PDB file of C-alpha atoms in Angstrom:
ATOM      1  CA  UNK J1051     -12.359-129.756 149.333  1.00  0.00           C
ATOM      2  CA  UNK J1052     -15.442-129.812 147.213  1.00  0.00           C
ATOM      3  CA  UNK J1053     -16.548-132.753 144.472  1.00  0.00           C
ATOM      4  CA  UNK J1054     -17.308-130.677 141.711  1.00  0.00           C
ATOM      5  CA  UNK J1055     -19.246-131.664 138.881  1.00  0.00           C
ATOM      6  CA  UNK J1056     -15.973-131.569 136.664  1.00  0.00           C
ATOM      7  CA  UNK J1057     -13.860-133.905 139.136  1.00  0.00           C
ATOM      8  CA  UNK J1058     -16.942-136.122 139.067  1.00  0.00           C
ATOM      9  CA  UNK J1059     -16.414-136.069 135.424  1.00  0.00           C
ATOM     10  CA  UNK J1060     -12.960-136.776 135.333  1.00  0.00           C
ATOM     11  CA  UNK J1061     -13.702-139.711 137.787  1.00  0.00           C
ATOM     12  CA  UNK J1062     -16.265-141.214 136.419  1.00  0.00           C
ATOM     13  CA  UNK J1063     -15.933-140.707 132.535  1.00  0.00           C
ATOM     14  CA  UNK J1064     -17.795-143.621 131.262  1.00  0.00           C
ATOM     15  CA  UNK J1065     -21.248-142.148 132.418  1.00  0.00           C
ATOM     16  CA  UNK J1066     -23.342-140.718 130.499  1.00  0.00           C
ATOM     17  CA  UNK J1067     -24.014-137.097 131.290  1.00  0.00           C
ATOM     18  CA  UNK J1068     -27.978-136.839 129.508  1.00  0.00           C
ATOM     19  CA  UNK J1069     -28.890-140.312 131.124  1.00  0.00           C
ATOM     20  CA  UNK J1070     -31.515-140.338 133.907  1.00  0.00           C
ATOM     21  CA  UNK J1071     -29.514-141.020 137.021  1.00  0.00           C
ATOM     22  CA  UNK J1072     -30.552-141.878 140.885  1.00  0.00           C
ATOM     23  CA  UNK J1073     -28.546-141.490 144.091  1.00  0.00           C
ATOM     24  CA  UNK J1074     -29.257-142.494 147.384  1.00  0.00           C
ATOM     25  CA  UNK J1075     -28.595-140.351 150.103  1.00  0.00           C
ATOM     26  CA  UNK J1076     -27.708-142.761 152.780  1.00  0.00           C
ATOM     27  CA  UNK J1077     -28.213-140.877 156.309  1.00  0.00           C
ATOM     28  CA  UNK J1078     -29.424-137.830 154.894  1.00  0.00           C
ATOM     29  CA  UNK J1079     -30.462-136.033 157.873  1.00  0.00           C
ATOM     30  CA  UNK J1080     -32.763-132.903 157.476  1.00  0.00           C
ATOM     31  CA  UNK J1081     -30.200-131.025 155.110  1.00  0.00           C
ATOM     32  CA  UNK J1082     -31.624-129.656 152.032  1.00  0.00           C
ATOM     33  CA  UNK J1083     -30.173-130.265 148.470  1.00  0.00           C
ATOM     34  CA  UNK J1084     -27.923-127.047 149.060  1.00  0.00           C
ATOM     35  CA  UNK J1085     -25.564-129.336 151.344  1.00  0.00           C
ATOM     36  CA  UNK J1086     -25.065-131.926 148.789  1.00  0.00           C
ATOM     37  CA  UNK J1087     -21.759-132.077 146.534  1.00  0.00           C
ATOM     38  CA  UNK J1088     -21.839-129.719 143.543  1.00  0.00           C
ATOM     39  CA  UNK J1089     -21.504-133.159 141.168  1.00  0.00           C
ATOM     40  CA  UNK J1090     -24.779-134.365 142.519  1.00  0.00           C
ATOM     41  CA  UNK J1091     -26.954-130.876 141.715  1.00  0.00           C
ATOM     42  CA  UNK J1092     -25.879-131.530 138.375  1.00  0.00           C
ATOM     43  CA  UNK J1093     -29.223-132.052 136.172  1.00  0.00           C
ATOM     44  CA  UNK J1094     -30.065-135.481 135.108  1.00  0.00           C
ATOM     45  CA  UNK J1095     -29.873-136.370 138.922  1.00  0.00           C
ATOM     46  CA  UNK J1096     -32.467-137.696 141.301  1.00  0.00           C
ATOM     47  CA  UNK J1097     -32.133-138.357 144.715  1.00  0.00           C
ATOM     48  CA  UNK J1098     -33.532-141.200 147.340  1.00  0.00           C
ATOM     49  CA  UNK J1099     -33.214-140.042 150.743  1.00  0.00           C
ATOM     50  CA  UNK J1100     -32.579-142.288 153.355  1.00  0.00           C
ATOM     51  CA  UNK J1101     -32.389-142.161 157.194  1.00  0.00           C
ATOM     52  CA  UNK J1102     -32.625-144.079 160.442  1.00  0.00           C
ATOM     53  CA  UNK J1103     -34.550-140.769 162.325  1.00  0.00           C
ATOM     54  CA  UNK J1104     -38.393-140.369 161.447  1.00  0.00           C
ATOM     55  CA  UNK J1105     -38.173-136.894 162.077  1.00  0.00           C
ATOM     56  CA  UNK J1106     -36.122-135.571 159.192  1.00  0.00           C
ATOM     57  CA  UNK J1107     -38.818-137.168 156.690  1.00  0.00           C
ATOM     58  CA  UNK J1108     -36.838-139.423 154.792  1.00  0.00           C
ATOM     59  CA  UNK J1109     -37.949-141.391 151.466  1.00  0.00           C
ATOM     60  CA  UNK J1110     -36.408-144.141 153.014  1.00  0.00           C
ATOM     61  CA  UNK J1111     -36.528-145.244 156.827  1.00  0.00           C
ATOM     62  CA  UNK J1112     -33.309-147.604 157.667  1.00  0.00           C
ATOM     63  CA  UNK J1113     -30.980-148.291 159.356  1.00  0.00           C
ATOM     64  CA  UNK J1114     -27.630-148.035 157.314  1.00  0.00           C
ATOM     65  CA  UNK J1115     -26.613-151.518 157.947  1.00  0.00           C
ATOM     66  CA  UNK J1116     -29.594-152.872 156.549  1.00  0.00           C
ATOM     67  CA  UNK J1117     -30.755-151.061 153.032  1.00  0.00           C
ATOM     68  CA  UNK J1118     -33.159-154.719 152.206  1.00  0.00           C
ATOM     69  CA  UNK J1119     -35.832-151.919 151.393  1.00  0.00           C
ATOM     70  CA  UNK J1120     -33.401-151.027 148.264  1.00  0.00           C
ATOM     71  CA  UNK J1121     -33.117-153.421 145.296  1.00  0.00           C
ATOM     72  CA  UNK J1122     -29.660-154.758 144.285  1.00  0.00           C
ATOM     73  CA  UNK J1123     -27.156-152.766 141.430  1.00  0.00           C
ATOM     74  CA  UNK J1124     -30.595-150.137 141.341  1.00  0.00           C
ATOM     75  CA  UNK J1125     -28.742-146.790 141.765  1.00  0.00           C
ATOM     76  CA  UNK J1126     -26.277-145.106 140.032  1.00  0.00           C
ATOM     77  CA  UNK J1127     -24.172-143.770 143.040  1.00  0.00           C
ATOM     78  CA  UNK J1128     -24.500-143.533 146.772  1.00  0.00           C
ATOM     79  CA  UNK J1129     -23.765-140.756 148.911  1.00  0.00           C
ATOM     80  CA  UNK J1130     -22.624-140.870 152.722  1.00  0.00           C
ATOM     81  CA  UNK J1131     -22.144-137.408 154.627  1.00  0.00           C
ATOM     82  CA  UNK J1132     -20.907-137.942 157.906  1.00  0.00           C
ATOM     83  CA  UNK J1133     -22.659-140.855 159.062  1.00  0.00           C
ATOM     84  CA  UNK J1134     -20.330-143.676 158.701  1.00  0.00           C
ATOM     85  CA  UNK J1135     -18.658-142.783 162.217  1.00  0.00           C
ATOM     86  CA  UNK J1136     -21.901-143.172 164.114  1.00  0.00           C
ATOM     87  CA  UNK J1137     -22.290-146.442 163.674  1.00  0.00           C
ATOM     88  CA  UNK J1138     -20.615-149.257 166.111  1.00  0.00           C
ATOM     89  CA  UNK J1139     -17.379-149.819 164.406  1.00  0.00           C
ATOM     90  CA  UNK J1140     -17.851-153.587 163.916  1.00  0.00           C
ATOM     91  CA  UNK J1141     -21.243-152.157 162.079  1.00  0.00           C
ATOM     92  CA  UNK J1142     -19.146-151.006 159.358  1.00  0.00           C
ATOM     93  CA  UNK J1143     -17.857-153.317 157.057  1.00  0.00           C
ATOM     94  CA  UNK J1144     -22.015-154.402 156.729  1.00  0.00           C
ATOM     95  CA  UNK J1145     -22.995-150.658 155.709  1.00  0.00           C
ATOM     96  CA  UNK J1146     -20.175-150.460 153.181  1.00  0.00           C
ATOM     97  CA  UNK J1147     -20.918-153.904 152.048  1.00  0.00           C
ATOM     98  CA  UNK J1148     -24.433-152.776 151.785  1.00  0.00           C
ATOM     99  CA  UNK J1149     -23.789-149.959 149.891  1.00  0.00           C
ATOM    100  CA  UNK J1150     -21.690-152.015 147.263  1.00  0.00           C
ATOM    101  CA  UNK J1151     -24.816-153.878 147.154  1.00  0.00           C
ATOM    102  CA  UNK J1152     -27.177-151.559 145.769  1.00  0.00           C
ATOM    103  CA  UNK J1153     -25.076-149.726 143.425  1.00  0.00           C
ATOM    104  CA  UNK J1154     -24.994-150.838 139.549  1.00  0.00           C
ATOM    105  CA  UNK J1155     -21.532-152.030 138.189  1.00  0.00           C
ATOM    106  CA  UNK J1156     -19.939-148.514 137.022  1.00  0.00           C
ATOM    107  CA  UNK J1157     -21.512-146.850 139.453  1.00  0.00           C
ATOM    108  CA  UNK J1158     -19.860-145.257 142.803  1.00  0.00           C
ATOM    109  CA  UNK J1159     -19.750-144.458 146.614  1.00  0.00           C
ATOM    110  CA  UNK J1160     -19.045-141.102 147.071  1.00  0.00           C
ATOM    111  CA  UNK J1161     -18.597-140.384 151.119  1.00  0.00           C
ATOM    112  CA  UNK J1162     -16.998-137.744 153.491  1.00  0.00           C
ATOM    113  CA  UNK J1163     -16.679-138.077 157.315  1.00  0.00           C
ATOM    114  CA  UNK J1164     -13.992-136.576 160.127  1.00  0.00           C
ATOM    115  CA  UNK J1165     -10.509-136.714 159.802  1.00  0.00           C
ATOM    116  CA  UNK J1166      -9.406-138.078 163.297  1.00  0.00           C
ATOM    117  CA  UNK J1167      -5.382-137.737 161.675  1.00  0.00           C
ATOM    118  CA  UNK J1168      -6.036-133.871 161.443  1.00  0.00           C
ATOM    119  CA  UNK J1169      -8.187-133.250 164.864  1.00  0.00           C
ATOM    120  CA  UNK J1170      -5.932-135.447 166.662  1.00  0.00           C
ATOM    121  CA  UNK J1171      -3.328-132.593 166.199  1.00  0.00           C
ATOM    122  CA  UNK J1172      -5.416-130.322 167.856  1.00  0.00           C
ATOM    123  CA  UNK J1173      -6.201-132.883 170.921  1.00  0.00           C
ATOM    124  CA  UNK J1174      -2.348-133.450 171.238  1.00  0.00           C
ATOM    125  CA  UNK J1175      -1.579-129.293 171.291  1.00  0.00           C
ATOM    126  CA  UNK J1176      -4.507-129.277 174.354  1.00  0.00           C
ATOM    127  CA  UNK J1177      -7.055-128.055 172.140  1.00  0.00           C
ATOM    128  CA  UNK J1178      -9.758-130.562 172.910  1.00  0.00           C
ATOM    129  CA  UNK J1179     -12.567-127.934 174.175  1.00  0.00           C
ATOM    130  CA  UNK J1180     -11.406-125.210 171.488  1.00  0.00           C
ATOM    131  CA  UNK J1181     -13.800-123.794 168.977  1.00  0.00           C
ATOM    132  CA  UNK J1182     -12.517-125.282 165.107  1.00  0.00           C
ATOM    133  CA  UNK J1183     -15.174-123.982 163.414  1.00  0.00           C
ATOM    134  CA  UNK J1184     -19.011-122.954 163.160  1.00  0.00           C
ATOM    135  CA  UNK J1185     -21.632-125.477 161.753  1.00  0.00           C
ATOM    136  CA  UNK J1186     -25.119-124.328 161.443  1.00  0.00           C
ATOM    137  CA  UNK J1187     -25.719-126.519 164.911  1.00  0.00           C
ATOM    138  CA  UNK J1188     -23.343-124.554 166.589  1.00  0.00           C
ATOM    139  CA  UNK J1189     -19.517-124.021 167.235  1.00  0.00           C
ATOM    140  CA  UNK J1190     -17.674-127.377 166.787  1.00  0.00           C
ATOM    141  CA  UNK J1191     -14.701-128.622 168.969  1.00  0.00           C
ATOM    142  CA  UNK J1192     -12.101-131.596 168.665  1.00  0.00           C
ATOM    143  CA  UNK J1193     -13.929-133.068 171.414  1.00  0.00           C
ATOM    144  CA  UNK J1194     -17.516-133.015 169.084  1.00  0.00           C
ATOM    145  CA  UNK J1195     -15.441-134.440 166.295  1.00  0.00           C
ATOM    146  CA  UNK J1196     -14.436-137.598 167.939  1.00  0.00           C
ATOM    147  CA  UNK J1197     -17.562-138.253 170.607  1.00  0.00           C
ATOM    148  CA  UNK J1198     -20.734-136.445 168.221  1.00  0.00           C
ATOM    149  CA  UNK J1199     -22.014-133.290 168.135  1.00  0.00           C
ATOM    150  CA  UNK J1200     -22.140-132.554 172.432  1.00  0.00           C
ATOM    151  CA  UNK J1201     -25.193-130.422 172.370  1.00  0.00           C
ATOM    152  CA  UNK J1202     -27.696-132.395 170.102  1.00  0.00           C
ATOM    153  CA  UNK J1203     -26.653-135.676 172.125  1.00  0.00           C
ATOM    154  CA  UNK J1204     -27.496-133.259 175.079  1.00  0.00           C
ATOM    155  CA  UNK J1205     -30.864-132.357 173.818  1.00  0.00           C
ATOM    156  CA  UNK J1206     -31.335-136.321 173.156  1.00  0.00           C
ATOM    157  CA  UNK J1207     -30.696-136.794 169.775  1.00  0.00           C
ATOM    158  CA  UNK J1208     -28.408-140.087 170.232  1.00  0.00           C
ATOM    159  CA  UNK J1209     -27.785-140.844 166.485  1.00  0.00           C
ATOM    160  CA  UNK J1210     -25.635-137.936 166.732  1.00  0.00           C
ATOM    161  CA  UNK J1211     -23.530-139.612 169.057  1.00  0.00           C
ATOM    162  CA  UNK J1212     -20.169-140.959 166.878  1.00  0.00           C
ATOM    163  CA  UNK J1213     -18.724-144.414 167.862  1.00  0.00           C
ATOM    164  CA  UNK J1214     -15.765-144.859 165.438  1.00  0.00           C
ATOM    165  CA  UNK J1215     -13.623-143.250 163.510  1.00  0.00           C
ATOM    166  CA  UNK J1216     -11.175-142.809 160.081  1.00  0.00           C
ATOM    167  CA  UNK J1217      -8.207-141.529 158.784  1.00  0.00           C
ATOM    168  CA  UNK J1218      -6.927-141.537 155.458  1.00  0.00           C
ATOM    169  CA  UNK J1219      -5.495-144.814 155.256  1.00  0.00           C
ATOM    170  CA  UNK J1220      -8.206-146.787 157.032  1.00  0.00           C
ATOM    171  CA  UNK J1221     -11.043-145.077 155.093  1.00  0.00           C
ATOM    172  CA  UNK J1222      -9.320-146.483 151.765  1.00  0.00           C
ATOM    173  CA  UNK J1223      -8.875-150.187 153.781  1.00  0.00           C
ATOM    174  CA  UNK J1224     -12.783-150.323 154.681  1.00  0.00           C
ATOM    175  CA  UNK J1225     -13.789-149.675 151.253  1.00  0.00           C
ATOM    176  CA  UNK J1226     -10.802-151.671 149.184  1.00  0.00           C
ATOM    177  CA  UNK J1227     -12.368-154.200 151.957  1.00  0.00           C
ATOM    178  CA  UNK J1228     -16.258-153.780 150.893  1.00  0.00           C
ATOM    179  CA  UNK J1229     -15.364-154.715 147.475  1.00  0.00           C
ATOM    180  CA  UNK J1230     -14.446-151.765 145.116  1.00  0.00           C
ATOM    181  CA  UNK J1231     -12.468-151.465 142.534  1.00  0.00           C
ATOM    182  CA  UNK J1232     -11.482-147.791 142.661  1.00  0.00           C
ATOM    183  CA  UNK J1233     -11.071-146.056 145.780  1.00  0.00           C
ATOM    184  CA  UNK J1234      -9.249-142.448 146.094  1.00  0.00           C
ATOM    185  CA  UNK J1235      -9.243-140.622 149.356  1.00  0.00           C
ATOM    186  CA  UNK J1236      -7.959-137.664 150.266  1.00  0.00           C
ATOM    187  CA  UNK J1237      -8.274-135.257 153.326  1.00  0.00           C
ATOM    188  CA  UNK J1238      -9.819-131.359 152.694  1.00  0.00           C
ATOM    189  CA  UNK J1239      -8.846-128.405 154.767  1.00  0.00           C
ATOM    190  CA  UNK J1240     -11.926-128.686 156.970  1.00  0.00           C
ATOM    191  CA  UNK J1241     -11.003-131.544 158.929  1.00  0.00           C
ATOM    192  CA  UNK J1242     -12.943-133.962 156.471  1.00  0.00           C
ATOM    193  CA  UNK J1243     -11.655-137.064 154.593  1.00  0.00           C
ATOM    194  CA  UNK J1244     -13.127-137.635 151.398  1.00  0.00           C
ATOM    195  CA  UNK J1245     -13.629-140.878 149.794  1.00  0.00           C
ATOM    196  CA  UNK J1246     -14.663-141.968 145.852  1.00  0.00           C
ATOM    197  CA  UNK J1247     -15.456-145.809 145.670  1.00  0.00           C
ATOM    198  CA  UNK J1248     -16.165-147.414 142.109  1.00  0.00           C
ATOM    199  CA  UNK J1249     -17.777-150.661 141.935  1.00  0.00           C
TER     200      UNK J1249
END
């Protein structure tokens, strides 16, 4: 599954397409704007990026748990890649509640991370060690899915490392949980879950 720009749309209807609008990229890693969801290229969109790791440059050092260096209800939407899952899993319900926090009322949390539901299959068929796909870091098994990518933790990047994990029904708990109002998830075909959050 993608978020295009038209199922943002449909989504999110009351905004208004020619107004200025800000994002913040929360764990943004090195990736450039080519990796973001189509609905966030769209023009009229500007991006804070936002990351624990020094080396990848970010607008923003944090940790996700603690975004005090971002003002209350002062971005439009936030955006979460794959980061949720490497934090401690009683960690969570602060980053989400976090999130809520700096996002304007109308405004949304727009997040994808693994789908343990759909790689579990795989670790109950013996699959644990099999290639599922290729990532630009490398091929990525079951076993990378639910511990963090093995061969960046082996080189000694630790935030890679993941420490808790989602399916479908507890990704919409944590953020029914953090205080939304909307909150649609819904599982792609590439072992992702994908989450939309209106506050």
């Amino acid at each position: 599954m993608t978020m295009t720009a038209a199922d943002l749309q449909a989504l999110q209807p009351a905004m208004n397409d020619t107004a200025p609008r800000t994002f913040l990229n929360v764990g943004c890693g090195s990736a450039g704007p080519e990796r973001l969801p189509e609905c966030l290229r769209q023009p009229g969109w500007r991006q804070i990026r936002l990351d624990i790791n020094p080396d990848v440059e970010p607008d923003i050092l944090a940790d996700t748990t603690d975004l005090s260096a971002v003002e209350s209800e002062s971005v439009d939407a936030v955006f979460s890649s794959h980061n949720l899952e490497h934090l401690d899993d009683h960690a969570v319900p602060t980053a989400l509640a976090e999130m809520h926090r700096v996002i304007r009322p109308g405004g949304f949390l727009l997040i994808t991370l693994p789908d343990l539901q759909q790689v579990a299959q795989w670790v109950a068929q013996g699959k644990l060690t099999e290639t599922l796909y290729d990532s630009p870091a490398g091929p990525i098994t079951p076993l990378d899915i639910l511990y963090g990518h093995r061969a960046s933790v082996a080189r000694g990047n630790h935030y890679m490392a993941h420490r808790t994990g989602f399916d479908t029904q507890r990704l919409g708990q944590v953020l029914r949980a953090a205080g939304f109002a909307e909150v649609r998830v819904t599982a792609d075909a590439h072992y992702n879950l994908w989450g939309y959050a209106r506050k």
